[in-house]
PDB file of C-alpha atoms in Angstrom:
ATOM      1  CA  MET A 226     -58.379  85.879  16.131  1.00 64.00           C
ATOM      2  CA  ALA A 227     -59.328  83.518  18.920  1.00 81.00           C
ATOM      3  CA  LEU A 228     -57.483  80.234  19.196  1.00 80.00           C
ATOM      4  CA  SER A 229     -59.503  77.057  19.359  1.00 83.00           C
ATOM      5  CA  HIS A 230     -59.241  74.843  22.419  1.00 82.00           C
ATOM      6  CA  LYS A 231     -57.412  72.186  20.417  1.00 86.00           C
ATOM      7  CA  THR A 232     -54.862  74.718  19.123  1.00 86.00           C
ATOM      8  CA  ARG A 233     -54.269  76.126  22.608  1.00 86.00           C
ATOM      9  CA  LYS A 234     -53.702  72.594  23.920  1.00 88.00           C
ATOM     10  CA  ARG A 235     -51.157  71.834  21.207  1.00 90.00           C
ATOM     11  CA  LEU A 236     -49.358  75.152  21.697  1.00 90.00           C
ATOM     12  CA  SER A 237     -49.190  74.640  25.449  1.00 90.00           C
ATOM     13  CA  ILE A 238     -47.570  71.226  24.991  1.00 91.00           C
ATOM     14  CA  LEU A 239     -45.093  72.705  22.518  1.00 92.00           C
ATOM     15  CA  LEU A 240     -44.249  75.511  24.928  1.00 90.00           C
ATOM     16  CA  LEU A 241     -43.706  73.119  27.820  1.00 90.00           C
ATOM     17  CA  VAL A 242     -41.637  70.608  25.848  1.00 94.00           C
ATOM     18  CA  VAL A 243     -39.544  72.947  23.679  1.00 93.00           C
ATOM     19  CA  TRP A 244     -39.655  76.551  24.905  1.00 91.00           C
ATOM     20  CA  LEU A 245     -39.403  75.989  28.655  1.00 91.00           C
ATOM     21  CA  PRO A 246     -36.213  73.879  28.577  1.00 93.00           C
ATOM     22  CA  LEU A 247     -34.591  76.417  26.230  1.00 94.00           C
ATOM     23  CA  TYR A 248     -35.656  79.259  28.510  1.00 91.00           C
ATOM     24  CA  ILE A 249     -34.220  77.470  31.544  1.00 91.00           C
ATOM     25  CA  ALA A 250     -30.890  76.886  29.763  1.00 94.00           C
ATOM     26  CA  VAL A 251     -30.655  80.541  28.725  1.00 91.00           C
ATOM     27  CA  ALA A 252     -31.627  81.753  32.206  1.00 89.00           C
ATOM     28  CA  ILE A 253     -28.920  79.607  33.800  1.00 89.00           C
ATOM     29  CA  ARG A 254     -26.333  80.871  31.295  1.00 92.00           C
ATOM     30  CA  VAL A 255     -27.238  84.514  31.913  1.00 87.00           C
ATOM     31  CA  VAL A 256     -27.169  84.144  35.704  1.00 86.00           C
ATOM     32  CA  ALA A 257     -23.827  82.302  35.439  1.00 87.00           C
ATOM     33  CA  LEU A 258     -22.272  85.317  33.680  1.00 89.00           C
ATOM     34  CA  PHE A 259     -22.378  87.288  36.921  1.00 86.00           C
ATOM     35  CA  ASP A 260     -20.513  86.629  40.139  1.00 90.00           C
ATOM     36  CA  ARG A 261     -22.464  84.288  42.344  1.00 87.00           C
ATOM     37  CA  PRO A 262     -24.789  86.351  44.539  1.00 85.00           C
ATOM     38  CA  PRO A 263     -25.926  85.304  48.011  1.00 90.00           C
ATOM     39  CA  ILE A 264     -28.203  82.279  47.957  1.00 91.00           C
ATOM     40  CA  TRP A 265     -31.318  84.300  48.843  1.00 93.00           C
ATOM     41  CA  ALA A 266     -30.700  86.690  45.939  1.00 89.00           C
ATOM     42  CA  GLU A 267     -30.072  83.831  43.541  1.00 88.00           C
ATOM     43  CA  LEU A 268     -33.277  82.164  44.710  1.00 90.00           C
ATOM     44  CA  LEU A 269     -35.221  85.393  44.124  1.00 92.00           C
ATOM     45  CA  VAL A 270     -33.792  85.679  40.603  1.00 89.00           C
ATOM     46  CA  TYR A 271     -34.779  82.118  39.715  1.00 89.00           C
ATOM     47  CA  VAL A 272     -38.260  82.468  41.241  1.00 92.00           C
ATOM     48  CA  GLY A 273     -38.760  85.728  39.340  1.00 92.00           C
ATOM     49  CA  LEU A 274     -37.614  84.161  36.086  1.00 90.00           C
ATOM     50  CA  GLY A 275     -39.880  81.199  36.796  1.00 88.00           C
ATOM     51  CA  PHE A 276     -42.916  83.451  36.826  1.00 90.00           C
ATOM     52  CA  LEU A 277     -41.694  85.717  34.046  1.00 89.00           C
ATOM     53  CA  TRP A 278     -41.672  83.067  31.324  1.00 87.00           C
ATOM     54  CA  ALA A 279     -45.376  82.266  31.712  1.00 85.00           C
ATOM     55  CA  ILE A 280     -46.754  85.811  31.621  1.00 90.00           C
ATOM     56  CA  PRO A 281     -46.778  86.168  27.808  1.00 87.00           C
ATOM     57  CA  PHE A 282     -48.361  82.728  27.421  1.00 85.00           C
ATOM     58  CA  LYS A 283     -51.155  83.160  29.975  1.00 85.00           C
ATOM     59  CA  VAL A 284     -53.781  83.318  27.224  1.00 82.00           C
ATOM     60  CA  ILE A 285     -52.618  80.027  25.730  1.00 83.00           C
ATOM     61  CA  PHE A 286     -52.626  78.138  29.037  1.00 84.00           C
ATOM     62  CA  LYS A 287     -55.975  79.500  30.236  1.00 82.00           C
ATOM     63  CA  GLY A 288     -58.605  76.740  30.297  1.00 79.00           C
ATOM     64  CA  VAL A 289     -56.406  74.067  28.714  1.00 80.00           C
ATOM     65  CA  GLY A 290     -57.011  71.616  31.561  1.00 79.00           C
ATOM     66  CA  ARG A 291     -60.762  71.741  31.122  1.00 78.00           C
ATOM     67  CA  GLU A 292     -62.881  69.894  28.605  1.00 81.00           C
ATOM     68  CA  ASP A 293     -63.357  71.456  25.193  1.00 79.00           C
ATOM     69  CA  PRO A 294     -66.251  73.917  25.508  1.00 77.00           C
ATOM     70  CA  ASP A 295     -66.980  73.611  21.765  1.00 75.00           C
ATOM     71  CA  ALA A 296     -67.336  69.824  21.830  1.00 73.00           C
ATOM     72  CA  ALA A 297     -70.833  68.412  21.889  1.00 63.00           C
ATOM     73  CA  SER A 298     -71.785  67.050  25.292  1.00 61.00           C
ATOM     74  CA  ASP A 299     -73.697  63.823  25.893  1.00 55.00           C
ATOM     75  CA  ASP A 300     -76.814  65.831  26.782  1.00 57.00           C
ATOM     76  CA  ASP A 301     -76.940  67.430  23.317  1.00 55.00           C
ATOM     77  CA  ARG A 302     -77.063  64.138  21.457  1.00 54.00           C
ATOM     78  CA  PRO A 303     -80.420  62.612  20.487  1.00 57.00           C
TER      79      PRO A 303
END
């Protein structure tokens, strides 16, 4: 089942407004459970987690910034 452009746009906003802040809070809590590593290691962990959250949602974010390909363009109108 392919998601429409409008649905992908709405899901991407929901992910950015709700899921991402929750993910950041959980990531900070989990990292805080361990002894503080050297700053370079901590930076690597946060950068890795920063990329990790988006991997499952790549399909949803793909093409969201472009115009809706299913919408009628001005050239198609009589």
